[in-house]
PDB file of C-alpha atoms in Angstrom:
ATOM      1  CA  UNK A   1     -20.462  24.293  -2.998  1.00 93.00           C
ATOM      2  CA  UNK A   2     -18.057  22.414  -0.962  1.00 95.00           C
ATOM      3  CA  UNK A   3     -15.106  20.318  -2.168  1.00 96.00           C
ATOM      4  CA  UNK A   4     -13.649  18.119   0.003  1.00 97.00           C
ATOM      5  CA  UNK A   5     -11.146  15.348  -1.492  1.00 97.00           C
ATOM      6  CA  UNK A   6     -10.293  13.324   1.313  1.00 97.00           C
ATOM      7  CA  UNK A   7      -9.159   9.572   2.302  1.00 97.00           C
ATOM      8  CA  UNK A   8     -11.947   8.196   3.911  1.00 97.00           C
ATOM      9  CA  UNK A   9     -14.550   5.298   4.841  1.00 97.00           C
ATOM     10  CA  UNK A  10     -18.292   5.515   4.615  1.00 96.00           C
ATOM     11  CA  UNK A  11     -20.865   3.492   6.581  1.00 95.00           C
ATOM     12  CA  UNK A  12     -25.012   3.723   4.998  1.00 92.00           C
ATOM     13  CA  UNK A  13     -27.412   2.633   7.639  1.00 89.00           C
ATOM     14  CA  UNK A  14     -30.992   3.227   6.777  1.00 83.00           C
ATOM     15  CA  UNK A  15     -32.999   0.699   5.085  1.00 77.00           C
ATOM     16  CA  UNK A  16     -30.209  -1.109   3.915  1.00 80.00           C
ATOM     17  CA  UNK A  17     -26.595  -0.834   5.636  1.00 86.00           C
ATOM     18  CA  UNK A  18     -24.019  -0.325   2.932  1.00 89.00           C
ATOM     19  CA  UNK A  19     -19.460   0.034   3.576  1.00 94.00           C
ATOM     20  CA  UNK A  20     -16.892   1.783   1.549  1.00 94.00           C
ATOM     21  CA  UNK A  21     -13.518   0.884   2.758  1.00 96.00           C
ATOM     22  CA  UNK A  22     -10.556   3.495   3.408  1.00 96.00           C
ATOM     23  CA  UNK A  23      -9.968   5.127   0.019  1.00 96.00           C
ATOM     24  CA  UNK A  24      -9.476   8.580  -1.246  1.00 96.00           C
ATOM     25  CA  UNK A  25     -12.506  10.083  -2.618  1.00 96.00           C
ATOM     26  CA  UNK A  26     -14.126  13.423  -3.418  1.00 97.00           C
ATOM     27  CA  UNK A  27     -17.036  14.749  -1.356  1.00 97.00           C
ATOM     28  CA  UNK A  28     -19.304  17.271  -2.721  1.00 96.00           C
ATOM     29  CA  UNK A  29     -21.266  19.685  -0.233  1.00 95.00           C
ATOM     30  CA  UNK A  30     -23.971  21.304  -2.234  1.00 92.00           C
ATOM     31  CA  UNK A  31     -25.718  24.184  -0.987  1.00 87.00           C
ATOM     32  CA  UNK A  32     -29.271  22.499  -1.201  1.00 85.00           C
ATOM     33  CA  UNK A  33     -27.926  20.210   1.295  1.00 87.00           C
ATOM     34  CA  UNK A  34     -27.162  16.975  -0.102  1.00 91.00           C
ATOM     35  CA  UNK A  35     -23.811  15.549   0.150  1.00 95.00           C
ATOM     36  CA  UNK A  36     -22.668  12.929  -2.789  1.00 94.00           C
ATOM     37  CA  UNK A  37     -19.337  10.722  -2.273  1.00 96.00           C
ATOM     38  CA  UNK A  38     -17.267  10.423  -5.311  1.00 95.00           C
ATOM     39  CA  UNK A  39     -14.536   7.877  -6.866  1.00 94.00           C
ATOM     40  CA  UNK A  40     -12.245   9.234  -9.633  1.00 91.00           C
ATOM     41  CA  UNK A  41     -14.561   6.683 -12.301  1.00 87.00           C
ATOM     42  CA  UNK A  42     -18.187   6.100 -12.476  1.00 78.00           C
ATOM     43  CA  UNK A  43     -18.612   9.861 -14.648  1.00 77.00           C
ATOM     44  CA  UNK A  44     -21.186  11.553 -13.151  1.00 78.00           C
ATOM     45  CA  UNK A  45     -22.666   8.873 -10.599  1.00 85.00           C
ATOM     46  CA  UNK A  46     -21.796   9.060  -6.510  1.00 90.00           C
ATOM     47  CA  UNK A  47     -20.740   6.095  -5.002  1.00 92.00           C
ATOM     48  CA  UNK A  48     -23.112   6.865  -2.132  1.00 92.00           C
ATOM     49  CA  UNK A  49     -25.243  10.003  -1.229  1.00 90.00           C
ATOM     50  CA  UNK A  50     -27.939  11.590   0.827  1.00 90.00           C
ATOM     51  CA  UNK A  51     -30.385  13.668  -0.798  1.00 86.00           C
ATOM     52  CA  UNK A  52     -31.703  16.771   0.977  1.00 86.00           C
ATOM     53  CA  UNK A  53     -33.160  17.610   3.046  1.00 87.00           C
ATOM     54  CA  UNK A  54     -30.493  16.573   5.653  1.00 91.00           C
ATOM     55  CA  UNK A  55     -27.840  17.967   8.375  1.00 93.00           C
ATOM     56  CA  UNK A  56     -24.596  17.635   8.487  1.00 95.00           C
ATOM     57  CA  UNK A  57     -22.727  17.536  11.827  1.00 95.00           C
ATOM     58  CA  UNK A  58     -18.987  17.844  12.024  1.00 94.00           C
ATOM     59  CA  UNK A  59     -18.213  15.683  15.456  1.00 93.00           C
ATOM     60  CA  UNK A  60     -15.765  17.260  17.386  1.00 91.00           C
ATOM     61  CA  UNK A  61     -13.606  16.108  20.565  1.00 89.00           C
ATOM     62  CA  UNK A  62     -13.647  12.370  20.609  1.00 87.00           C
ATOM     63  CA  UNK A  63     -15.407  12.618  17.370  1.00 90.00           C
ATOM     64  CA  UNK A  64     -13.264  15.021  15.875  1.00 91.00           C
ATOM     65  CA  UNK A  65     -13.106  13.691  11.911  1.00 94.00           C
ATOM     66  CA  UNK A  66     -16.246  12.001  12.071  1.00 96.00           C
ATOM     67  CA  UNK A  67     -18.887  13.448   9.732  1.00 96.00           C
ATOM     68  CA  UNK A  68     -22.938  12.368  10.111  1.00 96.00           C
ATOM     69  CA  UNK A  69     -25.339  13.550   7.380  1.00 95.00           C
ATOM     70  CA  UNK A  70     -28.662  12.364   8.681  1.00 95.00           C
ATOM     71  CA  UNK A  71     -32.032  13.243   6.298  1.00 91.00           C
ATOM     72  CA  UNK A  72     -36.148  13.508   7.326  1.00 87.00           C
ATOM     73  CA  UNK A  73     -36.413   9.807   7.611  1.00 89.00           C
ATOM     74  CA  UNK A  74     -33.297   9.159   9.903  1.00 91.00           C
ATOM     75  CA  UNK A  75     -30.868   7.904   7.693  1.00 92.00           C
ATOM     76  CA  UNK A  76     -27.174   8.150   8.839  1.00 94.00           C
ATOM     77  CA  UNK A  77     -24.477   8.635   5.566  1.00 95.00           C
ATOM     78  CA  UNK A  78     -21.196   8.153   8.445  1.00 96.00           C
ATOM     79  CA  UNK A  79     -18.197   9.715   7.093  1.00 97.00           C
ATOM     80  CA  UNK A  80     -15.127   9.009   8.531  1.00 97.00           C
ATOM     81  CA  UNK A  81     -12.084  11.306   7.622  1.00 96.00           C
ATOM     82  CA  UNK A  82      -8.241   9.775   8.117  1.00 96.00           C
ATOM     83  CA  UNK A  83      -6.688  12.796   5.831  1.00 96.00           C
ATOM     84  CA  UNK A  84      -8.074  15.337   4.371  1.00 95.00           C
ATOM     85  CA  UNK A  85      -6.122  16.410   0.923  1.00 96.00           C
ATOM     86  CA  UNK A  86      -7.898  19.543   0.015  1.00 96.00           C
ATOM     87  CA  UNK A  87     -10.939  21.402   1.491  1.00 96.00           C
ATOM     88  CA  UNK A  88     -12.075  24.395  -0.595  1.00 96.00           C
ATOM     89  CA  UNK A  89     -15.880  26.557  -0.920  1.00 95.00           C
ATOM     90  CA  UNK A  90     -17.030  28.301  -3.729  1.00 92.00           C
ATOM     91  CA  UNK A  91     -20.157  30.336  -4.431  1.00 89.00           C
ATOM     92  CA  UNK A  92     -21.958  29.539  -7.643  1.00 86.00           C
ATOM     93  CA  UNK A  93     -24.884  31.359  -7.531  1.00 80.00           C
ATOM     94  CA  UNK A  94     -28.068  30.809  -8.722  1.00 75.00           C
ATOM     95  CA  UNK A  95     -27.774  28.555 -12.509  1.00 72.00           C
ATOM     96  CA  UNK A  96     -29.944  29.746 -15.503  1.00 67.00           C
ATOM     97  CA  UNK A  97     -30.647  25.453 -16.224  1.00 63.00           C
ATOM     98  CA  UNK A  98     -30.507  23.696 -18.933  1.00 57.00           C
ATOM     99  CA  UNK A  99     -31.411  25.796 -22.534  1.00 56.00           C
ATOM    100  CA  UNK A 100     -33.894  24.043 -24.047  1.00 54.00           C
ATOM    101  CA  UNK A 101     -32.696  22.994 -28.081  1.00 51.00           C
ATOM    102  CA  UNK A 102     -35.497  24.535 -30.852  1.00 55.00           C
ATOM    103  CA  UNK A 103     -37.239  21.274 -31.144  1.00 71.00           C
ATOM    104  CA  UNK A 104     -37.791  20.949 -27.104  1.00 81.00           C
ATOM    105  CA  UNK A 105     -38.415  24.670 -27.115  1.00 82.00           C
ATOM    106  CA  UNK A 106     -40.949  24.252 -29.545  1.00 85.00           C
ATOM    107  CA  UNK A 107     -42.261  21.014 -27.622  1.00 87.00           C
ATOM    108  CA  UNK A 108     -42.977  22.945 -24.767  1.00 89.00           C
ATOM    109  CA  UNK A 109     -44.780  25.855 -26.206  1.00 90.00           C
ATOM    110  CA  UNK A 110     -46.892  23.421 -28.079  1.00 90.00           C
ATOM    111  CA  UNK A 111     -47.627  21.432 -25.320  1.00 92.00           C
ATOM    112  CA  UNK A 112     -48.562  24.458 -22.928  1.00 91.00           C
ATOM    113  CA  UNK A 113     -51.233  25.980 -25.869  1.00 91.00           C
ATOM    114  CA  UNK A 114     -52.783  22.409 -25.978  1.00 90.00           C
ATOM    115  CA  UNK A 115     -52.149  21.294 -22.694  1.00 93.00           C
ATOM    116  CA  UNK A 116     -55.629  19.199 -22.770  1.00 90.00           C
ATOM    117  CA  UNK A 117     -53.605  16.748 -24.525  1.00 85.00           C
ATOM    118  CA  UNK A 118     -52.277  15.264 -21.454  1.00 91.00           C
ATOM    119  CA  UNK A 119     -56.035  14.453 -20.168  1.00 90.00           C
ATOM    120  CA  UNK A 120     -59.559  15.516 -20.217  1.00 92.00           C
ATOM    121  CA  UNK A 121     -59.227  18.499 -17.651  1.00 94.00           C
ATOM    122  CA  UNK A 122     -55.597  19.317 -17.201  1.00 95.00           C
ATOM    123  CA  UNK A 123     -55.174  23.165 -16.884  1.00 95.00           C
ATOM    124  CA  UNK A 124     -51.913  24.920 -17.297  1.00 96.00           C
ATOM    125  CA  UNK A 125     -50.069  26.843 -14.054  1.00 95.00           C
ATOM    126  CA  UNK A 126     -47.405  28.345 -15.916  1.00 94.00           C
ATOM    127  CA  UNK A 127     -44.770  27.289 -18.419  1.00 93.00           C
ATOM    128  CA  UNK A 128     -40.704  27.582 -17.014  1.00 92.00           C
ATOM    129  CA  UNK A 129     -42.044  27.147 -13.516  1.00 94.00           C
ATOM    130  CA  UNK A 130     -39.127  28.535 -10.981  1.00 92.00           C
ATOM    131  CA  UNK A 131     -37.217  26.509  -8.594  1.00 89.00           C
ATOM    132  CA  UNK A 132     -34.708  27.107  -6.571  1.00 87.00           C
ATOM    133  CA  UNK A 133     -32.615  24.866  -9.371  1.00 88.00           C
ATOM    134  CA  UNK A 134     -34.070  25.303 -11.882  1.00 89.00           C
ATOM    135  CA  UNK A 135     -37.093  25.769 -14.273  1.00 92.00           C
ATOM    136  CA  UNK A 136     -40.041  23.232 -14.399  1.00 95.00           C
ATOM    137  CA  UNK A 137     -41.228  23.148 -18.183  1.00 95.00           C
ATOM    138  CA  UNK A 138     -44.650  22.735 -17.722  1.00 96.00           C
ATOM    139  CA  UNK A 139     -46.633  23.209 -13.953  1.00 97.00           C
ATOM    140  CA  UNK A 140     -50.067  22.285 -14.833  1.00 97.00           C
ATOM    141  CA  UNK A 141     -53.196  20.663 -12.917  1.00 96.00           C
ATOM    142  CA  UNK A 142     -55.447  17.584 -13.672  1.00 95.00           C
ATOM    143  CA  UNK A 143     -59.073  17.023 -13.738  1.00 94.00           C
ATOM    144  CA  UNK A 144     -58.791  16.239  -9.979  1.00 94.00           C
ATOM    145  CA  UNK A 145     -56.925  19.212  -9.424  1.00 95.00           C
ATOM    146  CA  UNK A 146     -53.906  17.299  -8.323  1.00 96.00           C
ATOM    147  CA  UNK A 147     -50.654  19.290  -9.333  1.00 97.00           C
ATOM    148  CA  UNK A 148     -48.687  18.015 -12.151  1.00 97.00           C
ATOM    149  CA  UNK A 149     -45.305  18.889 -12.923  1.00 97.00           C
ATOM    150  CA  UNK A 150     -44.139  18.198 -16.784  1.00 97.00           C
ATOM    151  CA  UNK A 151     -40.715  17.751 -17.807  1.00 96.00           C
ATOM    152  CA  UNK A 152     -39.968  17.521 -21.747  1.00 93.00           C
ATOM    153  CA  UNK A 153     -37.389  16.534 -23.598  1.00 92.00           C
ATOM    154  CA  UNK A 154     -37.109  15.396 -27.245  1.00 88.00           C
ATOM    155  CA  UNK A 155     -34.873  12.119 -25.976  1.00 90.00           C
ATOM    156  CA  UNK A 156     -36.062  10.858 -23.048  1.00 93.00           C
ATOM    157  CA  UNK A 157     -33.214   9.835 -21.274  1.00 94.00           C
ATOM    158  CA  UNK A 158     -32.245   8.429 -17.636  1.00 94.00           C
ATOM    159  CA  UNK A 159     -30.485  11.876 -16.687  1.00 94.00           C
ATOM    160  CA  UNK A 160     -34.149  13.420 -17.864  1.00 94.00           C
ATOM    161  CA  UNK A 161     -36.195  11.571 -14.914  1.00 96.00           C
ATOM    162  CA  UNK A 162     -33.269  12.334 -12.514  1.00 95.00           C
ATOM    163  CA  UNK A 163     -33.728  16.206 -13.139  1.00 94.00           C
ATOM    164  CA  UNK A 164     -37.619  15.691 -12.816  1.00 96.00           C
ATOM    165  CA  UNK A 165     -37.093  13.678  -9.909  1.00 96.00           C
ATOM    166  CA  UNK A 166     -35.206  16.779  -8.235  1.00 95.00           C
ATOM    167  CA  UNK A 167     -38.259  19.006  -9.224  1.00 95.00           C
ATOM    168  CA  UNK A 168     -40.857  17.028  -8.025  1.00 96.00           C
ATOM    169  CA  UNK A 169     -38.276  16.780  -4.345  1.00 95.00           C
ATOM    170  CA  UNK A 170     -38.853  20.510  -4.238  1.00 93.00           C
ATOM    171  CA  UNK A 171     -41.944  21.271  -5.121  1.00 95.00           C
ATOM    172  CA  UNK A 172     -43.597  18.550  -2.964  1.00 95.00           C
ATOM    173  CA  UNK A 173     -41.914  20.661  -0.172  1.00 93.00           C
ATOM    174  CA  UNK A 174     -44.285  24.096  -1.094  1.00 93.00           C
ATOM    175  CA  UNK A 175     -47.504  23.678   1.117  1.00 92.00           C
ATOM    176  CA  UNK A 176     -49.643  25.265  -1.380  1.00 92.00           C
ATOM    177  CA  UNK A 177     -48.591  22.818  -4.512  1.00 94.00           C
ATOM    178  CA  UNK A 178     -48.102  19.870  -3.101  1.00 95.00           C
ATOM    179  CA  UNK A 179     -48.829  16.943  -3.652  1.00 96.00           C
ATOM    180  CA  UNK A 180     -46.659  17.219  -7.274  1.00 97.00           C
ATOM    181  CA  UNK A 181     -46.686  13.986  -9.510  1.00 97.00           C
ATOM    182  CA  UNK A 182     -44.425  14.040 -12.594  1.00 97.00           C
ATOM    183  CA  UNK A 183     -44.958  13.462 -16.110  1.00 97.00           C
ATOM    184  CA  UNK A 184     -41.395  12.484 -18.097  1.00 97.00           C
ATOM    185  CA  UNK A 185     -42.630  13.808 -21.994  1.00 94.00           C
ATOM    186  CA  UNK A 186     -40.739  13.173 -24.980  1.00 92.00           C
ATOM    187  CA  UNK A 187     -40.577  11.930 -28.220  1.00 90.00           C
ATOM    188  CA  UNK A 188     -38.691   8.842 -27.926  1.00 92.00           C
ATOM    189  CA  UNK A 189     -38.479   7.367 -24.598  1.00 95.00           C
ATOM    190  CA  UNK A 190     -35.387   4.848 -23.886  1.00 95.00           C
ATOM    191  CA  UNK A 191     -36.468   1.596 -22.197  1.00 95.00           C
ATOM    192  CA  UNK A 192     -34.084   2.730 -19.252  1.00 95.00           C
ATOM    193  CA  UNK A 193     -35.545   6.199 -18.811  1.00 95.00           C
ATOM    194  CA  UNK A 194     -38.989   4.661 -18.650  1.00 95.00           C
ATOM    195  CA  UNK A 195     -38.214   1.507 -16.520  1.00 95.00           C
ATOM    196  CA  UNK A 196     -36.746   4.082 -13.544  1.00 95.00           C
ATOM    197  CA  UNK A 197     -39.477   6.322 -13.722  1.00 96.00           C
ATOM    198  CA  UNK A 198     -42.082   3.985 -13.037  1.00 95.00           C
ATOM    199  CA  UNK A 199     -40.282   2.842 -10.235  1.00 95.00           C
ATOM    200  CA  UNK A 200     -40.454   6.617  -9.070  1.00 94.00           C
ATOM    201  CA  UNK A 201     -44.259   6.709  -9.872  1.00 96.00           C
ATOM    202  CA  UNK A 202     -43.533   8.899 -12.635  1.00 97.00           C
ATOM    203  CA  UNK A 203     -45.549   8.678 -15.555  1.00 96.00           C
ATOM    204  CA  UNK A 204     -44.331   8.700 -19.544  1.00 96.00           C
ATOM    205  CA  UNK A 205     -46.028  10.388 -22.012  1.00 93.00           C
ATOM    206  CA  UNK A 206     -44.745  10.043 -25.932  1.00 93.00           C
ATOM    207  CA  UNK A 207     -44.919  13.523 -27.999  1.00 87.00           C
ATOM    208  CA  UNK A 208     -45.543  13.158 -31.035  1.00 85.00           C
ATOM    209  CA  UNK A 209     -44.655  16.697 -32.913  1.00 78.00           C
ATOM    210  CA  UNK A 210     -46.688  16.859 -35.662  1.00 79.00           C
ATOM    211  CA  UNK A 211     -49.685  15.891 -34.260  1.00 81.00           C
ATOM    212  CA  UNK A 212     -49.021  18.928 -31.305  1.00 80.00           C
ATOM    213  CA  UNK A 213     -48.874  20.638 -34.592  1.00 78.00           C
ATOM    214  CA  UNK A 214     -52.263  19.744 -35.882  1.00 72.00           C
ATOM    215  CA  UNK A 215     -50.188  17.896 -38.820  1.00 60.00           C
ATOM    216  CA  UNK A 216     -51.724  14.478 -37.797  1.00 50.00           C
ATOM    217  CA  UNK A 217     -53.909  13.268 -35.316  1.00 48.00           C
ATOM    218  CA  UNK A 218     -53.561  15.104 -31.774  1.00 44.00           C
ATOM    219  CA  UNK A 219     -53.692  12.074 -29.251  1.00 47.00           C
ATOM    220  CA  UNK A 220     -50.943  11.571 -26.936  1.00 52.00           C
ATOM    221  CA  UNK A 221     -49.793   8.702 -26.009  1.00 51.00           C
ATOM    222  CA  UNK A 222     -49.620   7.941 -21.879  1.00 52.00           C
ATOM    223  CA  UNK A 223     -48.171   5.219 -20.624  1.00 48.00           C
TER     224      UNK A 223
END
């Protein structure tokens, strides 16, 4: 990963056109490619960013200072450096992801033994799927044979269909899988969460423990 904290302005010009003014900011260099801009508020959320995959070219000459992060579709994310404060690499390796907590553990072992619960023909690929970020916690197929990534947690959260939404980035990449549509499963599902992965053409499926269980009745709820 790169660090760059630098004062800069940034010009967007895709499908919209979008201007941040001369300001010092922090720009992140990630070693999948993307590039996120950064304010010193906002926690975790970029002020702009492009998404891999994508170039970045470092102009030079007359250009010298000018950075252009272009991605598949032609996108331009123009950086444009007036002093740069600190400019720093580091190698983090491969990260293990997130641990799973015993209930979303459990969740996903439950869920892989009765996979048939998502639909009438869904087969499972293999739970803790590999990526080159992480592990997918279900890779399963439907009745169509269509590839189905599944990613569980007991809260469904915004953050949850952002992390799904990286999986399904990558694995739509692999020849051999692809397409990949995403299912966002969990027990309670916040209006939020659900609301952005529609708009993703993700799909939401409630868990309901017990009945994975065999407590109560085994019907999952898709929505």
């Amino acid at each position: 990963m790169r660090l760059v904290i630098a004062r800069c302005s940034v010009d967007y010009a895709g499908r919209l056109t979008a201007h941040l003014p001369s300001a010092p900011r922090l720009i992140l260099v990630k070693a999948d490619g993307s590039v996120s801009i950064h304010a010193d508020d906002r926690a975790y959320k970029p002020l702009n960013w492009m998404s891999p995959p994508c170039t970045l070219k470092e102009g030079s000459g007359d250009e010298e200072g000018v950075w252009t992060v272009i991605n598949k579709t032609g996108e331009k994310l123009i950086i444009t450096m007036e002093e740069i404060l600190h400019d720093s690499s580091h190698e983090l390796g491969v990260d293990p992801g997130l641990i799973k907590d015993g209930v979303e553990a459990h969740l996903q072992e439950l869920l892989a033994d009765r996979i048939e619960t998502l639909g009438e023909g869904y087969t499972l690929i293999r739970r803790e799927y590999m990526t080159a970020i992480g592990p997918v916690d279900i890779l399963c197929r439907d009745a169509e044979g269509q590839t189905v990534a599944v990613e569980i947690k007991r809260r469904g959260e915004i953050d949850g269909v952002e992390q799904l939404t990286r999986y399904l980035e990558l694995l739509n990449r692999d020849p051999h899988l692809a397409p990949v549509r995403g299912i966002f499963a969990a027990q309670e599902i916040k209006p939020q969460a659900r609301v952005l992965a529609t708009d993703r053409g993700i799909s939401c499926a409630v868990l309901d423990y017990d009945a994975l269980r065999g407590i109560e009745d085994d019907k999952l709820r898709l929505f």
